[in-house]
C-alpha positions as a Markdown table, in Angstrom:
| # | Residue | x | y | z |
|---|---|---|---|---|
| 1 | Met | 67.2 | 121.9 | 119.2 |
| 2 | Ser | 63.8 | 120.1 | 119.4 |
| 3 | Leu | 63.1 | 116.5 | 120.4 |
| 4 | Glu | 62.2 | 114.2 | 117.5 |
| 5 | Arg | 60.5 | 110.8 | 117.8 |
| 6 | Ile | 60.9 | 108.0 | 115.3 |
| 7 | His | 59.9 | 104.4 | 115.5 |
| 8 | Thr | 63.2 | 102.9 | 114.1 |
| 9 | Leu | 66.4 | 104.8 | 113.5 |
| 10 | Val | 69.0 | 103.5 | 111.1 |
| 11 | Val | 72.5 | 104.8 | 111.5 |
| 12 | Gly | 74.5 | 104.8 | 108.3 |
| 13 | Gly | 73.5 | 105.5 | 104.7 |
| 14 | Gly | 75.7 | 103.0 | 102.9 |
| 15 | Gln | 74.7 | 99.6 | 101.5 |
| 16 | Ala | 73.6 | 98.3 | 104.9 |
| 17 | Gly | 71.4 | 101.4 | 105.7 |
| 18 | Ile | 69.8 | 101.4 | 102.3 |
| 19 | Ala | 69.0 | 97.7 | 102.4 |
| 20 | Met | 67.6 | 98.1 | 105.9 |
| 21 | Ser | 65.4 | 101.0 | 104.7 |
| 22 | Glu | 63.9 | 98.9 | 101.9 |
| 23 | His | 62.9 | 96.1 | 104.1 |
| 24 | Leu | 61.5 | 98.4 | 106.9 |
| 25 | Ser | 59.4 | 100.1 | 104.2 |
| 26 | Lys | 58.1 | 96.7 | 103.0 |
| 27 | Gln | 57.0 | 96.0 | 106.6 |
| 28 | Gly | 55.3 | 99.4 | 106.9 |
| 29 | Ile | 57.6 | 100.5 | 109.7 |
| 30 | Glu | 58.2 | 104.2 | 110.1 |
| 31 | His | 61.9 | 104.9 | 110.1 |
| 32 | Leu | 64.7 | 107.4 | 109.4 |
| 33 | Val | 68.2 | 106.8 | 108.1 |
| 34 | Leu | 70.9 | 109.1 | 109.3 |
| 35 | Glu | 74.2 | 109.5 | 107.4 |
| 36 | Arg | 76.9 | 111.7 | 108.7 |
| 37 | Asp | 78.3 | 112.5 | 105.2 |
| 38 | Arg | 76.7 | 111.4 | 101.9 |
| 39 | Ile | 75.1 | 108.2 | 100.6 |
| 40 | Ala | 77.8 | 105.5 | 100.1 |
| 41 | Glu | 80.5 | 107.9 | 101.5 |
| 42 | Lys | 83.0 | 105.1 | 102.0 |
| 43 | Trp | 82.9 | 104.3 | 98.3 |
| 44 | Arg | 83.4 | 108.0 | 97.5 |
| 45 | Thr | 86.3 | 108.9 | 99.8 |
| 46 | Gly | 87.5 | 105.8 | 101.5 |
| 47 | Arg | 88.7 | 104.1 | 98.3 |
| 48 | Trp | 91.5 | 104.7 | 95.7 |
| 49 | Asp | 90.8 | 106.4 | 92.4 |
| 50 | Ser | 91.0 | 103.3 | 90.1 |
| 51 | Leu | 89.1 | 100.9 | 92.4 |
| 52 | Val | 86.5 | 98.6 | 90.8 |
| 53 | Ala | 84.3 | 96.0 | 92.5 |
| 54 | Asn | 85.9 | 92.7 | 92.9 |
| 55 | Gly | 82.7 | 90.8 | 92.0 |
| 56 | Pro | 81.0 | 91.0 | 88.6 |
| 57 | Ala | 78.0 | 93.3 | 88.1 |
| 58 | Trp | 75.5 | 90.5 | 88.1 |
| 59 | His | 76.5 | 89.6 | 91.6 |
| 60 | Asp | 77.6 | 92.8 | 93.4 |
| 61 | Arg | 74.1 | 94.4 | 93.6 |
| 62 | Phe | 70.7 | 94.2 | 95.3 |
| 63 | Pro | 68.1 | 91.9 | 93.8 |
| 64 | Asn | 65.8 | 94.7 | 92.5 |
| 65 | Leu | 68.1 | 96.8 | 90.5 |
| 66 | Thr | 70.7 | 95.8 | 87.9 |
| 67 | Phe | 73.6 | 97.7 | 86.4 |
| 68 | Asp | 71.9 | 98.4 | 83.1 |
| 69 | Asp | 74.8 | 100.3 | 81.4 |
| 70 | Ile | 77.6 | 97.8 | 81.8 |
| 71 | Asp | 78.1 | 94.1 | 80.9 |
| 72 | Arg | 76.8 | 91.8 | 83.7 |
| 73 | Asn | 80.2 | 90.1 | 83.8 |
| 74 | Ser | 82.2 | 93.2 | 84.1 |
| 75 | Phe | 83.3 | 95.0 | 87.2 |
| 76 | Ala | 81.7 | 98.3 | 88.2 |
| 77 | Ser | 83.9 | 101.3 | 89.0 |
| 78 | Lys | 83.6 | 102.9 | 92.4 |
| 79 | Asp | 81.9 | 106.0 | 90.9 |
| 80 | Arg | 79.3 | 103.7 | 89.2 |
| 81 | Ile | 78.7 | 101.9 | 92.5 |
| 82 | Val | 78.1 | 105.3 | 94.2 |
| 83 | Arg | 75.5 | 106.1 | 91.5 |
| 84 | Tyr | 74.0 | 102.7 | 91.9 |
| 85 | Phe | 73.3 | 103.3 | 95.6 |
| 86 | Glu | 72.0 | 106.8 | 94.9 |
| 87 | Asp | 69.6 | 105.4 | 92.3 |
| 88 | Tyr | 68.5 | 102.6 | 94.6 |
| 89 | Ala | 67.8 | 105.0 | 97.5 |
| 90 | Lys | 65.6 | 107.1 | 95.1 |
| 91 | Gln | 63.9 | 104.0 | 93.7 |
| 92 | Ile | 62.8 | 102.9 | 97.2 |
| 93 | Glu | 62.2 | 106.5 | 98.4 |
| 94 | Ala | 64.5 | 105.9 | 101.4 |
| 95 | Pro | 64.1 | 108.5 | 104.1 |
| 96 | Ile | 67.8 | 109.4 | 104.3 |
| 97 | Arg | 69.0 | 112.5 | 106.1 |
| 98 | Cys | 72.6 | 113.3 | 105.2 |
| 99 | Gly | 75.1 | 115.4 | 107.1 |
| 100 | Val | 73.9 | 114.3 | 110.5 |
| 101 | Glu | 76.3 | 112.6 | 112.9 |
| 102 | Val | 75.1 | 110.3 | 115.6 |
| 103 | Lys | 77.1 | 111.0 | 118.7 |
| 104 | Ala | 75.6 | 108.7 | 121.3 |
| 105 | Val | 72.9 | 106.1 | 121.8 |
| 106 | Thr | 71.7 | 105.4 | 125.3 |
| 107 | Glu | 68.9 | 103.2 | 126.6 |
| 108 | Lys | 65.9 | 105.0 | 128.1 |
| 109 | Ala | 65.5 | 104.5 | 131.8 |
| 110 | Asp | 62.2 | 102.7 | 131.5 |
| 111 | Gly | 63.5 | 100.4 | 128.8 |
| 112 | Ser | 61.0 | 101.6 | 126.2 |
| 113 | Gly | 63.6 | 102.6 | 123.6 |
| 114 | Phe | 66.6 | 104.8 | 123.1 |
| 115 | Val | 67.8 | 108.4 | 123.3 |
| 116 | Val | 70.0 | 109.3 | 120.3 |
| 117 | Glu | 72.2 | 112.4 | 120.5 |
| 118 | Thr | 73.0 | 113.8 | 117.1 |
| 119 | Ser | 74.8 | 116.8 | 115.6 |
| 120 | Glu | 71.3 | 118.3 | 115.0 |
| 121 | Gly | 69.5 | 117.5 | 118.2 |
| 122 | Thr | 68.0 | 114.6 | 120.1 |
| 123 | Ile | 65.9 | 111.7 | 118.7 |
| 124 | Glu | 63.9 | 109.1 | 120.6 |
| 125 | Ala | 63.5 | 105.8 | 118.9 |
| 126 | Val | 61.9 | 102.5 | 119.8 |
| 127 | Asn | 64.6 | 100.7 | 117.8 |
| 128 | Val | 68.1 | 101.6 | 116.6 |
| 129 | Val | 69.9 | 99.7 | 113.8 |
| 130 | Ala | 73.7 | 100.3 | 113.6 |
| 131 | Ala | 74.3 | 99.9 | 109.9 |
| 132 | Thr | 77.8 | 101.4 | 109.9 |
| 133 | Gly | 79.4 | 98.3 | 108.3 |
| 134 | Pro | 82.8 | 96.7 | 108.8 |
| 135 | Phe | 85.1 | 99.5 | 107.6 |
| 136 | Gln | 85.0 | 101.8 | 110.6 |
| 137 | Arg | 88.5 | 102.5 | 112.1 |
| 138 | Pro | 91.6 | 101.9 | 109.9 |
| 139 | Val | 94.3 | 99.9 | 111.6 |
| 140 | Ile | 98.0 | 100.7 | 111.1 |
| 141 | Pro | 100.1 | 98.3 | 113.2 |
| 142 | Ala | 102.6 | 100.1 | 115.4 |
| 143 | Val | 105.7 | 98.7 | 113.6 |
| 144 | Val | 107.5 | 101.6 | 112.0 |
| 145 | Pro | 107.6 | 104.7 | 114.2 |
| 146 | Glu | 106.4 | 108.0 | 112.7 |
| 147 | Glu | 109.7 | 109.8 | 113.6 |
| 148 | Thr | 111.5 | 107.7 | 111.0 |
| 149 | Gly | 110.2 | 110.1 | 108.3 |
| 150 | Ile | 108.8 | 107.3 | 106.2 |
| 151 | Phe | 105.5 | 108.3 | 104.6 |
| 152 | Gln | 102.9 | 105.9 | 106.0 |
| 153 | Ile | 99.3 | 105.7 | 104.9 |
| 154 | His | 96.4 | 103.3 | 105.3 |
| 155 | Ser | 94.7 | 102.0 | 102.2 |
| 156 | Asn | 91.6 | 104.0 | 103.0 |
| 157 | Glu | 93.6 | 107.2 | 102.4 |
| 158 | Tyr | 95.5 | 106.0 | 99.4 |
| 159 | Arg | 94.3 | 107.5 | 96.1 |
| 160 | Asn | 97.0 | 107.0 | 93.4 |
| 161 | Pro | 100.8 | 106.5 | 93.0 |
| 162 | Gln | 101.3 | 110.3 | 92.5 |
| 163 | Gln | 100.2 | 110.8 | 96.1 |
| 164 | Leu | 103.3 | 109.1 | 97.5 |
| 165 | Pro | 106.8 | 110.6 | 97.5 |
| 166 | Glu | 109.3 | 109.4 | 94.9 |
| 167 | Gly | 111.1 | 106.2 | 95.8 |
| 168 | Ala | 110.4 | 102.6 | 96.6 |
| 169 | Val | 107.2 | 101.6 | 98.5 |
| 170 | Ile | 106.2 | 98.7 | 100.7 |
| 171 | Val | 102.6 | 97.6 | 100.6 |
| 172 | Val | 101.6 | 95.5 | 103.6 |
| 173 | Gly | 98.7 | 93.2 | 103.1 |
| 174 | Ala | 97.8 | 90.5 | 100.6 |
| 175 | Gly | 94.1 | 90.9 | 100.3 |
| 176 | Ser | 92.2 | 92.6 | 97.5 |
| 177 | Ser | 93.3 | 96.1 | 98.5 |
| 178 | Gly | 96.9 | 95.3 | 99.1 |
| 179 | Ser | 97.4 | 93.2 | 95.9 |
| 180 | Gln | 95.6 | 95.8 | 93.7 |
| 181 | Ile | 97.5 | 98.8 | 95.2 |
| 182 | Ala | 100.8 | 97.0 | 94.8 |
| 183 | Asp | 100.0 | 96.1 | 91.2 |
| 184 | Glu | 99.0 | 99.7 | 90.5 |
| 185 | Met | 102.3 | 101.0 | 92.0 |
| 186 | Leu | 104.3 | 98.5 | 90.0 |
| 187 | Arg | 102.5 | 99.5 | 86.8 |
| 188 | Ser | 103.4 | 103.1 | 87.5 |
| 189 | Gly | 107.1 | 102.3 | 87.5 |
| 190 | Arg | 107.8 | 102.2 | 91.2 |
| 191 | Glu | 110.0 | 99.6 | 92.9 |
| 192 | Val | 107.5 | 97.7 | 95.1 |
| 193 | Tyr | 107.8 | 95.4 | 98.0 |
| 194 | Leu | 104.6 | 93.4 | 99.0 |
| 195 | Ala | 104.3 | 91.9 | 102.5 |
| 196 | Ile | 102.1 | 88.8 | 102.2 |
| 197 | Gly | 100.3 | 87.3 | 105.1 |
| 198 | Pro | 97.7 | 84.4 | 105.2 |
| 199 | His | 95.2 | 84.7 | 102.4 |
| 200 | Asp | 92.6 | 82.8 | 100.3 |
| 201 | Arg | 93.3 | 83.0 | 96.5 |
| 202 | Pro | 90.2 | 81.9 | 94.4 |
| 203 | Pro | 90.4 | 81.7 | 90.6 |
| 204 | Leu | 88.6 | 84.7 | 89.3 |
| 205 | Arg | 87.0 | 82.4 | 86.7 |
| 206 | Tyr | 87.0 | 78.6 | 86.3 |
| 207 | Arg | 85.3 | 76.4 | 83.8 |
| 208 | Gly | 83.2 | 79.3 | 82.4 |
| 209 | Lys | 82.0 | 80.6 | 85.8 |
| 210 | Asp | 83.4 | 83.3 | 88.1 |
| 211 | Phe | 84.4 | 82.8 | 91.7 |
| 212 | Cys | 81.2 | 84.4 | 93.0 |
| 213 | Trp | 79.1 | 81.8 | 91.2 |
| 214 | Trp | 81.2 | 79.0 | 92.4 |
| 215 | Leu | 81.2 | 80.2 | 96.0 |
| 216 | Gly | 77.4 | 80.3 | 95.8 |
| 217 | Val | 76.7 | 76.8 | 94.4 |
| 218 | Leu | 79.4 | 75.3 | 96.7 |
| 219 | Gly | 77.7 | 76.8 | 99.7 |
| 220 | Gln | 80.7 | 78.9 | 100.7 |
| 221 | Trp | 78.7 | 82.2 | 100.9 |
| 222 | Asp | 76.3 | 80.5 | 103.4 |
| 223 | Lys | 78.9 | 79.2 | 105.8 |
| 224 | Lys | 77.6 | 80.2 | 109.2 |
| 225 | Thr | 80.9 | 80.5 | 111.2 |
| 226 | Pro | 84.5 | 80.7 | 110.2 |
| 227 | Asp | 87.3 | 78.5 | 111.4 |
| 228 | Pro | 88.8 | 80.6 | 114.3 |
| 229 | Ser | 92.2 | 80.2 | 112.7 |
| 230 | Thr | 91.0 | 81.7 | 109.4 |
| 231 | Glu | 88.4 | 84.3 | 110.4 |
| 232 | His | 90.7 | 87.2 | 109.5 |
| 233 | Val | 92.2 | 85.6 | 106.4 |
| 234 | Thr | 91.8 | 88.0 | 103.4 |
| 235 | Ile | 90.7 | 87.2 | 99.9 |
| 236 | Ala | 93.2 | 88.0 | 97.1 |
| 237 | Val | 91.1 | 88.7 | 94.0 |
| 238 | Ser | 91.0 | 91.6 | 91.6 |
| 239 | Gly | 88.4 | 93.1 | 89.3 |
| 240 | Ala | 91.0 | 95.6 | 88.0 |
| 241 | His | 92.0 | 95.6 | 84.3 |
| 242 | Gly | 89.0 | 93.5 | 83.3 |
| 243 | Gly | 89.5 | 91.1 | 86.3 |
| 244 | His | 92.2 | 88.5 | 86.9 |
| 245 | Thr | 93.2 | 85.8 | 89.3 |
| 246 | Val | 95.8 | 87.2 | 91.6 |
| 247 | Asp | 99.1 | 85.2 | 91.3 |
| 248 | Phe | 101.9 | 86.6 | 93.4 |
| 249 | Arg | 104.4 | 84.7 | 91.3 |
| 250 | Arg | 103.5 | 86.8 | 88.3 |
| 251 | Phe | 104.0 | 89.9 | 90.4 |
| 252 | Ala | 107.5 | 88.7 | 91.2 |
| 253 | Glu | 108.1 | 87.9 | 87.5 |
| 254 | Arg | 107.3 | 91.6 | 86.8 |
| 255 | Gly | 109.9 | 92.8 | 89.3 |
| 256 | Met | 107.9 | 93.0 | 92.6 |
| 257 | Lys | 109.7 | 91.9 | 95.7 |
| 258 | Leu | 107.6 | 89.6 | 97.9 |
| 259 | Leu | 108.0 | 89.6 | 101.6 |
| 260 | Gly | 106.6 | 87.7 | 104.6 |
| 261 | Lys | 104.9 | 89.5 | 107.5 |
| 262 | Ala | 106.4 | 92.8 | 108.5 |
| 263 | Glu | 107.4 | 92.0 | 112.1 |
| 264 | Arg | 109.4 | 94.8 | 113.8 |
| 265 | Tyr | 111.6 | 97.9 | 113.1 |
| 266 | Glu | 114.9 | 98.5 | 114.7 |
| 267 | Ser | 117.6 | 101.1 | 113.9 |
| 268 | Gly | 116.4 | 101.7 | 110.4 |
| 269 | Val | 115.9 | 98.1 | 109.6 |
| 270 | Leu | 112.5 | 96.4 | 109.0 |
| 271 | His | 112.6 | 92.8 | 110.1 |
| 272 | Ile | 110.5 | 90.3 | 108.1 |
| 273 | Ala | 109.0 | 87.0 | 109.3 |
| 274 | Pro | 110.2 | 83.8 | 107.5 |
| 275 | Asp | 106.7 | 82.9 | 106.6 |
| 276 | Leu | 106.4 | 83.9 | 102.9 |
| 277 | Ala | 106.7 | 80.4 | 101.4 |
| 278 | Gln | 104.2 | 79.1 | 104.0 |
| 279 | Asn | 101.7 | 81.9 | 103.1 |
| 280 | Ile | 102.1 | 81.4 | 99.4 |
| 281 | Ala | 101.6 | 77.6 | 99.7 |
| 282 | Ala | 98.4 | 78.1 | 101.8 |
| 283 | Gly | 97.1 | 80.5 | 99.2 |
| 284 | Asp | 97.8 | 77.9 | 96.5 |
| 285 | Ala | 96.0 | 75.2 | 98.5 |
| 286 | Ser | 93.0 | 77.5 | 98.7 |
| 287 | Tyr | 93.1 | 78.1 | 95.0 |
| 288 | Leu | 93.3 | 74.3 | 94.2 |
| 289 | Ser | 90.6 | 73.4 | 96.7 |
| 290 | Ile | 88.0 | 75.6 | 95.1 |
| 291 | Met | 88.8 | 74.0 | 91.7 |
| 292 | Asp | 88.6 | 70.5 | 93.3 |
| 293 | Ala | 85.2 | 71.3 | 94.7 |
| 294 | Ala | 84.1 | 72.8 | 91.4 |
| 295 | Asp | 85.1 | 69.7 | 89.5 |
| 296 | Ala | 83.3 | 67.5 | 92.0 |
| 297 | Tyr | 80.2 | 69.7 | 91.6 |
| 298 | Val | 80.3 | 69.5 | 87.8 |
| 299 | Ala | 80.6 | 65.7 | 87.9 |
| 300 | Ala | 77.9 | 65.3 | 90.5 |
| 301 | Asn | 75.4 | 67.4 | 88.5 |
| 302 | Ser | 76.5 | 66.1 | 85.0 |
| 303 | Leu | 77.2 | 69.6 | 83.8 |
| 304 | Asp | 78.6 | 70.3 | 80.4 |
| 305 | Phe | 81.2 | 72.8 | 81.5 |
| 306 | Pro | 84.5 | 73.1 | 79.6 |
| 307 | Glu | 87.5 | 71.5 | 81.2 |
| 308 | Glu | 90.3 | 73.8 | 82.2 |
| 309 | Pro | 93.4 | 71.7 | 83.1 |
| 310 | Glu | 95.8 | 74.6 | 82.4 |
| 311 | Ala | 94.2 | 76.5 | 85.4 |
| 312 | Arg | 95.9 | 74.0 | 87.7 |
| 313 | Leu | 99.4 | 74.8 | 86.5 |
| 314 | Ile | 101.3 | 76.6 | 89.2 |
| 315 | Gly | 104.7 | 78.0 | 88.2 |
| 316 | Pro | 108.0 | 77.7 | 90.1 |
| 317 | Ser | 108.6 | 79.7 | 93.2 |
| 318 | Pro | 110.5 | 82.9 | 92.5 |
| 319 | Asp | 113.8 | 83.6 | 94.1 |
| 320 | Cys | 112.3 | 86.0 | 96.7 |
| 321 | Val | 110.2 | 83.0 | 97.9 |
| 322 | Thr | 113.0 | 80.4 | 98.0 |
| 323 | Asn | 115.5 | 82.9 | 99.3 |
| 324 | Pro | 113.3 | 85.2 | 101.4 |
| 325 | Ile | 114.3 | 88.7 | 102.4 |
| 326 | Leu | 114.3 | 88.7 | 106.2 |
| 327 | Ser | 115.4 | 92.3 | 106.8 |
| 328 | Ile | 115.5 | 95.6 | 104.8 |
| 329 | Asp | 117.5 | 98.7 | 105.5 |
| 330 | Leu | 114.9 | 101.2 | 104.5 |
| 331 | Thr | 117.4 | 103.9 | 103.7 |
| 332 | Gln | 119.6 | 101.7 | 101.6 |
| 333 | Ala | 116.6 | 100.4 | 99.7 |
| 334 | Asn | 115.4 | 103.9 | 99.1 |
| 335 | Ile | 112.0 | 103.1 | 100.7 |
| 336 | Lys | 110.1 | 106.3 | 101.2 |
| 337 | Ser | 106.5 | 105.0 | 101.7 |
| 338 | Ile | 104.5 | 102.3 | 103.3 |
| 339 | Val | 100.9 | 101.6 | 102.4 |
| 340 | Trp | 99.2 | 99.6 | 105.1 |
| 341 | Ala | 96.4 | 97.5 | 103.6 |
| 342 | Thr | 95.8 | 96.0 | 107.0 |
| 343 | Gly | 92.1 | 96.2 | 107.5 |
| 344 | Tyr | 89.8 | 97.9 | 110.0 |
| 345 | Ala | 88.7 | 97.7 | 113.6 |
| 346 | Leu | 85.2 | 98.3 | 114.7 |
| 347 | Asp | 84.2 | 101.4 | 116.7 |
| 348 | Phe | 80.9 | 101.2 | 118.5 |
| 349 | Ser | 82.0 | 103.6 | 121.2 |
| 350 | Trp | 79.0 | 105.8 | 120.4 |
| 351 | Ile | 76.6 | 103.0 | 121.5 |
| 352 | Lys | 76.2 | 103.3 | 125.3 |
| 353 | Ala | 73.6 | 100.6 | 125.6 |
| 354 | Gly | 74.6 | 97.0 | 126.2 |
| 355 | Lys | 78.0 | 95.5 | 126.3 |
| 356 | Leu | 80.6 | 94.8 | 123.7 |
| 357 | Asp | 82.3 | 91.5 | 123.0 |
| 358 | Asp | 86.1 | 91.0 | 122.7 |
| 359 | Lys | 86.0 | 92.1 | 119.0 |
| 360 | Gly | 84.3 | 95.4 | 119.9 |
| 361 | Arg | 80.9 | 94.3 | 118.7 |
| 362 | Pro | 77.6 | 94.4 | 120.7 |
| 363 | Phe | 76.7 | 90.8 | 121.6 |
| 364 | His | 74.3 | 89.6 | 119.0 |
| 365 | Asp | 72.6 | 86.7 | 117.3 |
| 366 | Arg | 72.3 | 87.4 | 113.5 |
| 367 | Gly | 72.4 | 91.1 | 114.2 |
| 368 | Val | 69.8 | 91.0 | 117.1 |
| 369 | Thr | 71.7 | 92.3 | 120.1 |
| 370 | His | 71.2 | 91.3 | 123.7 |
| 371 | Thr | 69.6 | 94.8 | 124.3 |
| 372 | Pro | 66.0 | 94.7 | 123.1 |
| 373 | Gly | 65.5 | 97.1 | 120.2 |
| 374 | Leu | 69.2 | 97.4 | 119.3 |
| 375 | Tyr | 70.5 | 95.8 | 116.1 |
| 376 | Val | 73.7 | 95.7 | 114.1 |
| 377 | Leu | 74.0 | 95.1 | 110.4 |
| 378 | Gly | 76.8 | 94.8 | 107.8 |
| 379 | Leu | 79.4 | 93.2 | 109.9 |
| 380 | Ala | 81.6 | 90.3 | 108.8 |
| 381 | Trp | 80.0 | 86.9 | 109.7 |
| 382 | Leu | 76.9 | 88.6 | 111.1 |
| 383 | Ser | 74.9 | 85.6 | 110.0 |
| 384 | Arg | 77.2 | 84.0 | 107.3 |
| 385 | Arg | 80.2 | 84.6 | 105.1 |
| 386 | Ala | 78.2 | 86.8 | 102.7 |
| 387 | Ser | 77.1 | 89.2 | 105.4 |
| 388 | Pro | 79.4 | 92.2 | 104.7 |
| 389 | Phe | 78.9 | 92.0 | 100.9 |
| 390 | Ile | 76.3 | 94.0 | 99.0 |
| 391 | Trp | 73.9 | 91.1 | 98.3 |
| 392 | Gly | 74.6 | 89.5 | 101.6 |
| 393 | Val | 73.7 | 92.5 | 103.7 |
| 394 | Trp | 70.4 | 92.8 | 101.8 |
| 395 | His | 69.3 | 89.4 | 103.0 |
| 396 | Asp | 70.5 | 90.1 | 106.6 |
| 397 | Ala | 68.5 | 93.4 | 106.5 |
| 398 | Glu | 65.4 | 91.4 | 105.5 |
| 399 | Tyr | 65.8 | 89.2 | 108.6 |
| 400 | Leu | 66.2 | 92.2 | 111.0 |
| 401 | Ala | 63.2 | 94.0 | 109.5 |
| 402 | Asp | 61.1 | 90.9 | 110.1 |
| 403 | His | 62.3 | 90.8 | 113.7 |
| 404 | Ile | 61.5 | 94.5 | 114.2 |
| 405 | Ala | 58.0 | 93.9 | 112.8 |
| 406 | Gln | 57.4 | 91.0 | 115.1 |
| 407 | Arg | 58.7 | 93.1 | 118.0 |
| 408 | Gln | 56.3 | 95.9 | 117.0 |
| 409 | Met | 53.4 | 93.5 | 117.2 |
| 410 | Val | 54.4 | 92.3 | 120.7 |
| 411 | Leu | 55.1 | 95.6 | 122.3 |
| 412 | Pro | 51.5 | 97.0 | 122.3 |
| 413 | Arg | 50.2 | 93.8 | 124.0 |
| 414 | Gln | 52.9 | 94.1 | 126.6 |
| 415 | Ala | 52.0 | 97.7 | 127.3 |
| 416 | Gln | 48.3 | 96.6 | 128.0 |
| 417 | Arg | 49.3 | 94.2 | 130.8 |
């Protein structure tokens, strides 16, 4: 295996890596993108069959290419999104090399760059951009032991209801993934329990505009740092079935059993925290606060947007909220499966340069790490709330490419001293 040299190496061929490639090309910076599988692999094999984007087509895209075959207010399927990124990579002539895994990145002894060990040999690079995104290592809480015989799966491995054994199912997690999977399971005729934790619940549309538009004009996408108590709060929204506002009360009306947080398992019994009503109420407060801010924005800007008072009507709490289930005998309830829609942890163990913070991320400022020449891209709150989303990562990549270009100008002068 020969030694290859490249100026800037980008690790990851998903939305972050493609965005990074576009901006590096604009800066005239020689680079290579390595992808261990295929372009947009997470969209291909890390999602369920019926998944669609949660944001409308006008929003969930890069600026320089639209979805020209679907309505701008509709929600693209996962297969259409894969094709979108393939098309975009061709449009910008991104130098992507697929099927190559990066095993380790270490800093060169003289500080002039990095040595990158891959499945196809060694590469030396002046800069390395870790564009592996936020969905790295699925997290399944150690609540229900494997030896119980209950079929347990993370949402990244879930594909469709037929994949699960016959019987009732518990879905844990109230974000977009958990709520959509629970809804799909219920529509398939299953008995479904949904464990709901803290969440935001925006209206999918309000006064003629969708939630992506409202979060934009209200400055929510540009929030720089989260409230520490809400950094990991998920967003319950769905683009499925044409798109709809998630309302857990309606799930209950259709027969779904709502639960609080799944706490512990003992002798065949799953114990549930008494926090369901609190979590539902906090989600309602999130829902109403967005409409309050939207109404204030309409008034302040004298906009002729249709009023929508019916959107503020919140139905009565179902019995499973007022009389919460606090324990479930899994055998008696015929529960055969648990789907854990419980998010992901980061895995930067392959980066041997620099130190990681308590969240497992290289220390960084807007993606510029404390190790010169090492960058991260696509992480939640990298620079603002929008950072892990398609259009947000595009703008973060622009900033990093500019930083790399400035660094390229400085390095030759330093070498002459």
